[in-house]
Coordinates of C-alpha atoms in Angstrom, one line a residue:
M1 CA 0.0 0.0 0.0
A2 CA 2.9 2.3 0.7
A3 CA 4.1 1.9 -2.8
Q4 CA 0.7 2.6 -4.2
F5 CA -0.2 5.7 -2.2
G6 CA 3.1 7.1 -0.9
R7 CA 3.5 9.6 -3.7
R8 CA 2.3 13.1 -4.4
L9 CA -0.8 13.7 -6.4
R10 CA 0.1 13.6 -10.1
K11 CA -1.4 16.5 -12.0
G12 CA -1.2 17.6 -15.5
A13 CA 0.7 20.8 -16.3
A14 CA -2.4 22.8 -16.9
T15 CA -4.2 21.9 -13.7
T16 CA -1.0 22.4 -11.7
A17 CA -0.6 25.9 -13.1
V18 CA -4.2 26.8 -12.4
A19 CA -4.0 25.5 -8.8
A20 CA -0.8 27.3 -8.2
V21 CA -2.2 30.6 -9.4
A22 CA -5.3 30.1 -7.3
V23 CA -3.4 29.3 -4.1
A24 CA -0.9 32.1 -4.7
A25 CA -3.7 34.6 -5.2
L26 CA -5.5 33.5 -2.1
S27 CA -2.3 33.3 -0.1
A28 CA -1.3 36.8 -1.0
S29 CA -4.6 38.1 0.2
Q30 CA -4.2 36.3 3.5
A31 CA -0.6 37.5 4.2
P32 CA 0.9 34.1 4.9
G33 CA 3.5 33.8 7.6
V34 CA 2.2 36.7 9.6
N35 CA -1.0 37.0 11.6
D36 CA -2.9 40.2 12.4
H37 CA -0.5 40.8 15.3
G38 CA 2.6 40.4 13.2
R39 CA 3.4 37.1 15.0
Q40 CA 4.3 33.8 13.2
T41 CA 1.7 31.1 13.9
A42 CA 2.0 27.3 13.9
A43 CA 0.1 27.3 10.6
D44 CA 3.0 29.1 9.0
A45 CA 5.8 27.1 10.6
T46 CA 8.1 25.2 8.2
P47 CA 7.3 21.5 8.6
S48 CA 10.0 19.3 9.8
P49 CA 12.1 17.5 7.1
E50 CA 10.7 14.2 8.2
A51 CA 7.1 15.4 7.7
S52 CA 7.1 14.8 3.9
A53 CA 8.3 11.2 4.3
S54 CA 4.8 9.9 4.9
D55 CA 4.1 6.4 3.6
G56 CA 0.4 6.5 3.2
S57 CA -2.6 8.6 2.2
A58 CA -6.2 8.4 3.5
T59 CA -7.5 10.2 0.5
G60 CA -5.3 8.8 -2.3
N61 CA -4.1 12.5 -2.6
S62 CA -7.4 13.5 -4.0
P63 CA -8.2 17.2 -4.7
Y64 CA -9.3 19.3 -1.8
Y65 CA -10.8 22.7 -1.2
T66 CA -8.2 25.5 -1.0
D67 CA -10.4 28.3 0.5
L68 CA -8.5 30.0 3.3
P69 CA -10.0 31.2 6.6
P70 CA -10.7 34.9 7.0
L71 CA -8.1 37.2 8.6
K72 CA -10.4 38.2 11.4
S73 CA -10.7 35.8 14.3
P74 CA -14.0 33.9 14.4
N75 CA -16.8 35.1 16.6
P76 CA -17.2 32.4 19.2
S77 CA -20.8 33.4 20.0
P78 CA -23.6 31.8 17.9
S79 CA -24.8 33.9 15.0
T80 CA -27.3 33.4 12.2
G81 CA -25.7 31.4 9.5
P82 CA -26.4 31.8 5.8
A83 CA -29.3 30.2 4.1
P84 CA -28.6 26.7 2.7
G85 CA -26.2 26.9 -0.1
G86 CA -25.1 30.4 0.8
T87 CA -21.6 31.8 1.5
G88 CA -20.5 34.5 3.8
T89 CA -18.4 35.4 6.8
T90 CA -19.6 32.6 9.1
E91 CA -16.8 30.2 8.4
S92 CA -16.4 29.5 12.1
G93 CA -20.0 28.1 12.2
I94 CA -19.9 24.3 12.0
P95 CA -23.1 22.3 11.4
A96 CA -24.5 20.9 14.6
T97 CA -24.3 17.2 13.8
V98 CA -20.9 17.5 12.2
L99 CA -19.5 19.4 15.2
D100 CA -21.0 16.8 17.5
A101 CA -19.2 14.0 15.5
Y102 CA -15.9 15.8 15.8
K103 CA -16.2 16.3 19.6
R104 CA -17.4 12.7 20.1
A105 CA -14.4 11.4 18.2
E106 CA -12.0 13.5 20.3
T107 CA -13.6 12.2 23.5
T108 CA -13.3 8.6 22.3
L109 CA -9.7 9.0 21.3
R110 CA -8.9 10.7 24.6
E111 CA -9.7 7.4 26.3
A112 CA -8.6 5.0 23.6
K113 CA -5.3 6.8 22.7
P114 CA -4.6 9.4 25.4
G115 CA -1.0 9.9 24.2
C116 CA -2.2 11.1 20.8
N117 CA -3.7 14.4 22.2
L118 CA -6.1 14.7 19.2
P119 CA -8.0 18.0 19.2
W120 CA -11.4 18.0 17.6
Q121 CA -10.4 21.3 15.8
L122 CA -8.0 19.2 13.7
L123 CA -10.9 17.0 12.5
A124 CA -12.8 20.2 11.8
A125 CA -10.0 21.6 9.8
I126 CA -9.6 18.4 7.7
G127 CA -13.4 18.2 7.3
R128 CA -13.5 21.8 6.1
V129 CA -10.7 21.2 3.5
E130 CA -12.0 17.8 2.4
S131 CA -15.7 18.3 2.1
G132 CA -16.7 21.8 3.4
Q133 CA -18.0 20.1 6.6
A134 CA -20.1 17.5 4.8
R135 CA -21.3 20.0 2.2
G136 CA -22.5 22.5 4.8
G137 CA -23.9 19.8 7.1
R138 CA -26.3 18.1 4.7
V139 CA -26.7 15.0 6.9
D140 CA -29.6 13.2 8.3
A141 CA -30.4 12.6 12.0
D142 CA -28.0 9.6 12.1
G143 CA -25.2 11.7 10.6
T144 CA -25.2 10.2 7.1
T145 CA -24.8 12.5 4.2
I146 CA -28.1 13.2 2.3
K147 CA -26.2 12.4 -0.9
K148 CA -22.8 10.7 -1.4
I149 CA -19.8 13.0 -1.5
L150 CA -17.4 11.5 -4.1
G151 CA -14.0 12.8 -5.4
P152 CA -13.0 12.3 -9.0
Q153 CA -12.0 8.8 -10.1
L154 CA -8.4 8.2 -9.6
D155 CA -7.6 7.0 -13.1
G156 CA -4.2 8.6 -13.5
N157 CA -5.6 11.4 -15.7
G158 CA -4.3 14.3 -13.7
F159 CA -4.6 12.3 -10.5
A160 CA -3.0 9.3 -8.9
L161 CA -3.8 6.0 -10.5
I162 CA -5.7 3.7 -8.1
K163 CA -7.7 0.9 -9.7
D164 CA -10.8 -0.3 -8.1
T165 CA -10.3 -2.0 -4.7
D166 CA -13.9 -2.4 -3.4
D167 CA -15.8 -3.6 -6.5
G168 CA -17.6 -0.3 -6.3
A169 CA -19.1 -1.1 -2.9
Y170 CA -18.4 2.4 -1.5
D171 CA -17.9 4.7 -4.5
G172 CA -20.1 2.9 -7.1
N173 CA -17.1 2.7 -9.5
S174 CA -15.8 -0.8 -10.4
S175 CA -13.0 0.5 -12.5
Y176 CA -11.2 3.1 -10.3
D177 CA -11.3 4.2 -6.7
Q178 CA -12.8 7.5 -5.7
A179 CA -12.5 9.3 -2.3
V180 CA -15.8 8.8 -0.4
G181 CA -17.7 10.7 2.3
P182 CA -17.2 13.8 4.4
M183 CA -13.6 12.9 5.3
Q184 CA -12.8 11.6 1.8
F185 CA -11.4 8.2 2.5
I186 CA -10.5 6.0 -0.5
P187 CA -12.1 2.5 -0.3
S188 CA -8.8 0.7 0.2
T189 CA -7.9 2.9 3.3
W190 CA -11.5 2.6 4.7
A191 CA -11.2 -1.1 4.5
W192 CA -8.8 -1.1 7.5
A193 CA -9.3 2.4 9.0
G194 CA -13.1 2.4 9.0
R195 CA -14.8 2.8 12.4
D196 CA -18.3 2.7 13.8
G197 CA -18.7 6.1 15.5
N198 CA -22.4 6.2 16.1
G199 CA -22.9 2.7 17.5
D200 CA -25.2 1.4 14.8
G201 CA -23.1 -1.7 14.1
K202 CA -21.9 -0.4 10.7
K203 CA -18.8 1.3 9.4
D204 CA -20.0 3.8 6.8
P205 CA -17.6 6.3 5.2
N206 CA -20.7 8.4 4.3
N207 CA -21.6 8.8 8.0
I208 CA -19.9 11.8 9.7
Y209 CA -19.7 10.0 13.1
D210 CA -18.0 6.9 11.5
A211 CA -15.8 9.0 9.3
A212 CA -14.7 11.4 12.0
L213 CA -13.7 8.6 14.4
A214 CA -11.9 6.8 11.5
A215 CA -10.0 10.0 10.7
G216 CA -9.1 10.4 14.4
H217 CA -7.7 6.8 14.6
Y218 CA -5.9 7.3 11.3
L219 CA -4.2 10.5 12.6
C220 CA -3.3 8.8 15.9
R221 CA -1.6 5.7 14.4
N222 CA 2.1 5.1 14.7
N223 CA 2.0 6.4 18.3
W224 CA 2.0 10.0 17.0
D225 CA 1.6 12.7 19.7
L226 CA -0.2 15.5 17.9
S227 CA 0.8 18.0 20.5
Q228 CA 4.2 17.8 18.9
Q229 CA 4.5 19.9 15.8
S230 CA 6.7 17.5 13.9
E231 CA 4.4 14.6 14.5
L232 CA 1.3 16.7 13.8
D233 CA 2.9 17.5 10.4
R234 CA 3.5 13.8 9.7
A235 CA -0.1 12.9 10.6
I236 CA -1.6 15.6 8.3
L237 CA 0.7 14.8 5.4
S238 CA -0.3 11.1 5.8
Y239 CA -3.8 12.2 5.1
N240 CA -2.9 14.0 1.8
N241 CA 0.8 14.1 0.9
S242 CA 1.1 17.8 -0.1
R243 CA 2.9 20.6 1.6
E244 CA 0.2 23.0 0.5
Y245 CA -2.4 20.8 2.1
L246 CA -0.4 20.7 5.3
N247 CA -0.2 24.5 5.4
L248 CA -3.9 24.9 4.6
V249 CA -5.1 22.4 7.3
M250 CA -2.8 24.2 9.8
R251 CA -4.4 27.5 9.0
W252 CA -7.9 26.1 9.6
L253 CA -6.8 24.4 12.8
E254 CA -5.5 27.7 14.2
Y255 CA -8.7 29.4 13.1
Y256 CA -11.0 26.9 14.8
R257 CA -8.8 27.0 17.9
K258 CA -9.6 30.7 18.3
G259 CA -13.3 29.9 18.4
A260 CA -16.1 28.1 16.6
H261 CA -19.9 27.8 17.1
E262 CA -22.7 25.6 16.1
V263 CA -25.1 26.3 13.2
P264 CA -28.1 24.3 12.1
D265 CA -27.5 21.4 9.8
G266 CA -27.6 22.3 6.2
T267 CA -26.7 26.0 6.7
G268 CA -22.9 25.8 6.8
T269 CA -20.9 27.9 4.3
L270 CA -19.7 26.1 1.2
P271 CA -16.1 26.3 -0.2
G272 CA -15.6 27.3 -3.8
N273 CA -12.0 26.7 -4.8
R274 CA -10.4 23.3 -5.4
S275 CA -6.8 22.3 -5.7
D276 CA -7.3 20.8 -9.1
G277 CA -9.2 23.8 -10.4
G278 CA -12.1 21.5 -11.4
A279 CA -15.7 21.3 -10.5
S280 CA -17.0 20.4 -7.1
P281 CA -17.2 16.7 -6.4
T282 CA -20.6 15.0 -6.5
P283 CA -23.2 15.8 -5.4
T284 CA -23.3 19.0 -7.4
T285 CA -24.2 21.7 -5.0
P286 CA -23.5 25.5 -4.7
G287 CA -20.0 26.4 -4.2
A288 CA -18.3 25.1 -7.4
T289 CA -14.8 26.1 -8.2
T290 CA -14.2 29.1 -10.6
P291 CA -11.0 29.4 -12.6
A292 CA -8.2 31.5 -11.1
G293 CA -8.5 35.1 -12.0
S294 CA -12.3 35.1 -12.4
T295 CA -14.9 36.2 -9.9
P296 CA -16.1 33.4 -7.6
R297 CA -19.8 32.8 -7.6
P298 CA -21.8 31.5 -4.6
G299 CA -23.6 28.9 -6.6
P300 CA -23.9 27.0 -9.9
K301 CA -24.9 28.6 -13.1
P302 CA -28.7 28.9 -13.2
E303 CA -30.4 26.4 -15.4
K304 CA -32.3 27.6 -18.4
P305 CA -36.0 27.1 -18.2
E306 CA -37.6 24.8 -20.7
K307 CA -39.4 26.6 -23.5
P308 CA -43.1 26.4 -23.1
E309 CA -44.9 24.3 -25.6
K310 CA -47.2 26.0 -28.0
P311 CA -50.7 25.8 -26.6
D312 CA -53.3 23.7 -28.4
T313 CA -56.2 25.4 -29.9
P314 CA -58.3 27.0 -27.1
Q315 CA -61.6 25.4 -26.5
K316 CA -64.8 26.9 -25.2
P317 CA -65.9 25.8 -21.8
G318 CA -67.6 22.4 -21.8
G319 CA -65.7 21.2 -24.8
G320 CA -63.5 18.1 -24.9
G321 CA -60.3 19.6 -26.3
A322 CA -57.2 20.8 -24.6
T323 CA -57.4 23.9 -22.4
T324 CA -55.2 26.9 -22.8
P325 CA -52.1 26.4 -20.7
K326 CA -51.2 28.9 -18.0
P327 CA -48.3 31.1 -18.9
P328 CA -45.0 30.1 -17.2
T329 CA -44.5 31.6 -13.8
T330 CA -40.8 32.1 -14.5
P331 CA -40.0 34.7 -17.2
P332 CA -37.9 33.3 -20.0
G333 CA -34.2 33.8 -19.3
S334 CA -34.6 33.7 -15.5
P335 CA -33.2 31.0 -13.3
S336 CA -35.6 28.1 -12.9
T337 CA -36.8 27.4 -9.3
P338 CA -35.1 24.2 -8.1
P339 CA -37.4 21.6 -6.7
A340 CA -38.1 22.1 -3.0
T341 CA -36.1 19.8 -0.7
P342 CA -38.4 17.7 1.4
P343 CA -38.1 18.5 5.1
T344 CA -36.0 16.1 7.2
P345 CA -37.4 14.7 10.5
T346 CA -35.3 17.3 12.3
D347 CA -37.0 20.1 10.4
T348 CA -40.4 19.0 11.7
V349 CA -39.6 19.2 15.4
D350 CA -41.4 22.0 17.1
H351 CA -40.7 21.2 20.8
L352 CA -39.4 18.6 23.3
E353 CA -41.5 17.0 26.0
D354 CA -40.6 14.9 29.0
A355 CA -41.4 11.3 28.3
G356 CA -42.1 10.1 31.8
T357 CA -38.8 10.8 33.6
A358 CA -39.2 10.0 37.3
K359 CA -37.6 11.8 40.2
L360 CA -33.9 11.7 39.7
T361 CA -32.0 11.2 43.0
A362 CA -28.8 9.4 43.9
M363 CA -26.3 9.3 46.7
A364 CA -22.8 10.7 45.9
G365 CA -20.8 8.1 44.1
D366 CA -23.8 6.0 43.1
A367 CA -25.4 5.5 39.7
F368 CA -28.9 7.1 39.3
G369 CA -31.5 4.4 39.1
R370 CA -33.7 6.3 36.7
R371 CA -32.8 7.7 33.2
I372 CA -33.9 10.8 31.4
S373 CA -36.4 10.3 28.6
T374 CA -37.3 13.0 26.1
R375 CA -39.8 13.0 23.3
A376 CA -39.5 15.1 20.1
E377 CA -42.8 16.3 18.8
T378 CA -44.2 18.3 15.9
E379 CA -46.4 21.4 16.5
A380 CA -49.4 19.1 16.5
G381 CA -47.9 16.9 19.1
K382 CA -46.9 14.0 16.8
A383 CA -43.8 12.1 17.8
V384 CA -40.8 12.5 15.5
A385 CA -38.4 9.6 15.0
K386 CA -34.8 9.6 13.9
V387 CA -34.0 13.0 15.5
R388 CA -30.7 13.5 17.4
V389 CA -31.2 14.8 20.9
R390 CA -28.2 16.1 22.8
F391 CA -28.2 15.8 26.6
T392 CA -25.7 18.2 28.3
I393 CA -24.9 18.3 32.0
V394 CA -24.5 22.0 32.9
G395 CA -23.2 23.9 35.9
D396 CA -20.5 23.2 38.4
T397 CA -20.8 19.5 39.1
D398 CA -18.7 16.4 38.9
T399 CA -21.8 14.3 38.0
T400 CA -21.4 12.7 34.6
F401 CA -23.0 10.2 32.3
T402 CA -21.8 6.6 32.6
G403 CA -18.4 6.6 31.0
G404 CA -17.3 10.0 32.4
E405 CA -18.8 12.2 29.7
D406 CA -20.9 15.3 30.3
V407 CA -22.5 15.3 26.8
A408 CA -24.4 12.5 25.1
T409 CA -26.3 12.4 21.8
V410 CA -29.1 9.9 21.3
A411 CA -31.4 9.4 18.3
T412 CA -35.1 9.2 19.0
N413 CA -36.8 5.8 18.4
S414 CA -40.0 5.1 16.5
S415 CA -42.0 6.6 19.3
G416 CA -40.0 9.8 19.1
V417 CA -38.3 9.1 22.5
A418 CA -34.6 9.5 23.2
V419 CA -33.3 7.9 26.4
A420 CA -30.1 9.4 27.9
P421 CA -27.4 7.2 29.3
A422 CA -27.5 6.6 33.0
L423 CA -26.2 9.4 35.2
Q424 CA -23.3 8.7 37.6
A425 CA -23.3 10.9 40.7
G426 CA -20.1 12.6 41.7
E427 CA -19.0 13.7 45.1
K428 CA -20.5 17.2 44.9
T429 CA -24.0 17.2 46.5
G430 CA -26.9 19.4 45.4
T431 CA -29.0 19.9 42.3
V432 CA -27.6 19.0 38.8
T433 CA -29.2 20.3 35.6
V434 CA -29.3 18.2 32.5
R435 CA -30.4 20.0 29.3
A436 CA -32.0 18.3 26.3
T437 CA -31.7 20.0 22.9
V438 CA -32.3 19.0 19.3
V439 CA -29.2 18.7 17.2
G440 CA -29.5 20.9 14.1
R441 CA -32.8 22.6 15.2
A442 CA -33.2 25.8 17.2
V443 CA -36.1 24.9 19.5
P444 CA -36.1 25.6 23.2
G445 CA -34.2 23.1 25.4
L446 CA -35.8 21.1 28.1
D447 CA -34.1 21.1 31.5
Y448 CA -34.2 18.2 34.0
K449 CA -33.2 18.4 37.6
A450 CA -31.3 15.7 39.4
T451 CA -30.4 15.6 43.1
V452 CA -27.1 14.3 44.5
T453 CA -27.4 13.6 48.2
E454 CA -24.5 12.9 50.6
R455 CA -23.4 9.3 51.1
A456 CA -25.5 7.7 53.8
A457 CA -25.6 4.6 56.1
D458 CA -28.7 3.1 57.8
A459 CA -26.9 0.8 60.2
L460 CA -23.8 0.7 62.4
A461 CA -22.3 -2.2 64.2
R462 CA -19.1 -2.8 66.2
T463 CA -16.6 -5.1 64.5
G464 CA -15.6 -6.7 67.8
D465 CA -17.1 -7.4 71.2
A466 CA -14.1 -6.9 73.5
A467 CA -15.0 -4.9 76.7
L468 CA -14.0 -1.2 76.5
T469 CA -12.5 -0.5 79.9
C470 CA -9.8 1.7 81.4
A471 CA -8.3 2.7 84.7
P472 CA -8.6 6.3 85.8
G473 CA -6.0 8.5 84.1
G474 CA -5.1 5.7 81.7
T475 CA -5.7 4.8 78.0
F476 CA -8.3 2.4 76.7
A477 CA -6.6 -0.8 75.5
N478 CA -9.0 -1.4 72.6
R479 CA -10.0 1.2 70.0
V480 CA -13.6 1.5 68.8
E481 CA -14.1 0.2 65.3
L482 CA -17.5 0.2 63.5
K483 CA -18.9 -1.0 60.2
A484 CA -21.5 1.1 58.3
T485 CA -24.0 -0.4 55.8
Y486 CA -26.8 0.9 53.6
K487 CA -29.5 -1.5 52.7
G488 CA -27.3 -4.3 53.6
A489 CA -24.3 -3.2 51.5
L490 CA -21.1 -1.7 52.9
A491 CA -21.4 2.1 53.0
D492 CA -18.1 3.8 52.1
G493 CA -17.3 7.5 52.4
V494 CA -20.1 8.1 54.8
A495 CA -19.7 11.1 57.1
A496 CA -19.9 10.4 60.8
T497 CA -19.7 12.2 64.2
A498 CA -18.6 10.7 67.5
T499 CA -19.6 12.3 70.8
L500 CA -19.1 11.3 74.4
I501 CA -22.6 12.1 75.7
K502 CA -24.0 12.8 79.2
S503 CA -26.7 10.1 79.1
A504 CA -28.9 8.0 76.9
D505 CA -31.5 10.8 77.1
D506 CA -29.1 13.7 76.9
P507 CA -27.0 13.6 73.7
T508 CA -25.0 16.7 74.7
A509 CA -21.3 16.2 75.2
T510 CA -20.2 15.4 78.7
D511 CA -17.5 17.4 80.4
K512 CA -15.9 14.6 82.3
G513 CA -14.9 11.0 81.9
P514 CA -13.3 9.5 78.7
Y515 CA -12.0 11.8 76.0
F516 CA -10.2 12.1 72.7
K517 CA -7.2 14.3 71.9
D518 CA -7.0 16.7 69.0
A519 CA -3.9 17.4 66.9
D520 CA -2.5 19.7 69.6
G521 CA -3.1 17.1 72.4
K522 CA -6.0 19.0 73.9
T523 CA -9.0 17.2 75.3
V524 CA -12.1 16.9 73.0
R525 CA -15.2 14.9 73.5
T526 CA -16.8 15.4 70.0
L527 CA -15.2 14.4 66.8
T528 CA -16.6 15.6 63.4
G529 CA -15.4 15.1 59.8
L530 CA -15.1 11.4 60.2
K531 CA -15.7 9.1 57.2
T532 CA -16.0 5.4 56.6
D533 CA -13.3 3.9 54.4
A534 CA -13.6 1.9 51.2
K535 CA -14.8 -1.1 53.2
G536 CA -17.3 0.8 55.2
L537 CA -15.2 0.7 58.3
L538 CA -14.7 3.6 60.8
K539 CA -11.9 3.2 63.3
L540 CA -11.9 5.9 66.0
P541 CA -8.8 7.4 67.6
E542 CA -7.5 6.3 70.9
L543 CA -9.7 7.1 74.0
Y544 CA -8.3 8.3 77.3
A545 CA -9.8 8.6 80.8
D546 CA -9.5 11.3 83.4
D547 CA -9.8 10.5 87.1
T548 CA -13.6 10.1 87.0
T549 CA -14.8 6.6 87.4
G550 CA -18.1 5.1 86.2
T551 CA -19.9 4.0 83.1
F552 CA -20.0 6.4 80.1
L553 CA -21.6 6.4 76.7
L554 CA -20.0 7.1 73.3
R555 CA -22.6 7.8 70.5
V556 CA -21.7 7.6 66.8
T557 CA -24.1 9.0 64.2
T558 CA -23.9 9.0 60.4
A559 CA -25.5 10.8 57.4
G560 CA -28.6 8.8 56.7
G561 CA -29.6 8.4 60.4
A562 CA -27.6 5.4 61.5
T563 CA -26.8 5.6 65.2
L564 CA -24.8 3.4 67.6
T565 CA -24.2 3.9 71.3
V566 CA -21.2 2.2 72.9
E567 CA -20.7 1.7 76.6
L568 CA -17.3 2.6 78.2
T569 CA -16.2 1.8 81.7
V570 CA -13.6 3.6 83.9
A571 CA -12.8 1.7 87.1
A572 CA -9.9 1.5 89.4
A573 CA -8.0 -1.8 89.3
E574 CA -9.2 -4.3 91.8
T575 CA -6.8 -5.0 94.8
S576 CA -6.7 -8.4 96.3
S577 CA -7.2 -8.6 100.1
P578 CA -4.3 -10.2 102.2
S579 CA -4.8 -13.8 103.2
P580 CA -5.4 -14.4 106.9
S581 CA -2.3 -15.0 109.0
A582 CA -1.8 -18.3 110.6
G583 CA -2.6 -18.4 114.4
P584 CA -0.2 -19.3 117.2
G585 CA 0.6 -22.8 117.3
A586 CA -0.4 -23.4 113.7

């Protein structure tokens, strides 16, 4: 494979010249090498010599979009994006499902390959350059592109020569391979690099979740650490072996690192310039390339309307002949109106409703027994299936979803219901807010409240039965050790208080008898801040006795209401009486 893909994209002289002029013109307008503060950025750093020695290519070195990011830093706050198919200054806006896929891939790789240090912004940069963020986010609720995104066939005619490797299974071409999907994998690379990113049991290069995760694994192979510039260079060049490609991806990476925001699916800006100077890859959508030196247009050339047929002879009302046709609504020479795109399920969502979520309560450290259920509905209250609902834990809390994440995206089922993963309570107690929103649709979110209570025990028992006795002024030989349980299970991390009380009916601390010592050696008869260990055990500090004799009570209480009273005895040592002396004559 290295011999097949480990070479630069072969282009004809004409296309190379066109691409060079286009890149040069764009680069001049962007002042490469210096940002708006006159400081060199990582995007302009000279790649390490080893960087160009890549031995593979995810895309087969297919053409890519050469549009550069604007000079001005992106606005990190959400703004209204352009209409579908439009262009403008909202390049920092990433379609909601596409952005969700990039972030989910970063999260997965953070656990699977923590040493890689993959940032989601790198996936966004490559996704922008390869497909314009899945053609502006034209994906369905599962993240699959509405239409396939295909690069040109790699037949050696201006491109690399890669004969068919998948019998047309992915690209529909049984003669030559073509780059496929939003991250533009060639079939032979996808065969080993493909991943299932959305958990549907399939590895589909046309699905942004699958493709983004596959791209992340591809960039993280060879134990590369992407926080190191030289290894980041190698990884990017292995995706498409071109120095211009590397510099372009680095520019978009720096741009997205400064800020990016979510826009509805289908409203992302579309790129218009390609490295081969050719037309946009299929599907044909607004944003096709224009030759260098001409004025870019935001969309394709309008189609000419069909000429209206000559009307048949008019007939009087009631006759059987043809009627006079209505004049065309579009004047001759004007662009024809494209057929309306049918609404996606996401487009029909009007609001979210709770789907029977019960009260959400759990002790710190425990999993919540109930899960959040949300239903997507139309304005008429009809359930909407195949809509992605994002659940986000907001606020200052260490409560997470199972797996340690604070964001989860779930598609609604046939009943329009999305069930969030189980919540795992952290150690911070109080109210936790989980917000449900529709991915790619600006409808009000739905907030759920979950309560995290402190760890509790409902029973306490001594671990031994040795008598707790001491002589006046001495030290108790045995320390008090207790075991805490909650509903029969060991209760770890439970807060407890120990107090030497006056009597069974008076729980106030006594001022005489046994006592503990604080860190300074002073007498204390109440201990707070105690906690059971991982095995639910609580071993109290040593107890001492003053000169007062008698029976005393030690009471231990825990969060949750468990209470145990232990009896302590302080008594002088018994002295044996002398044996009678033998009488005279004994």
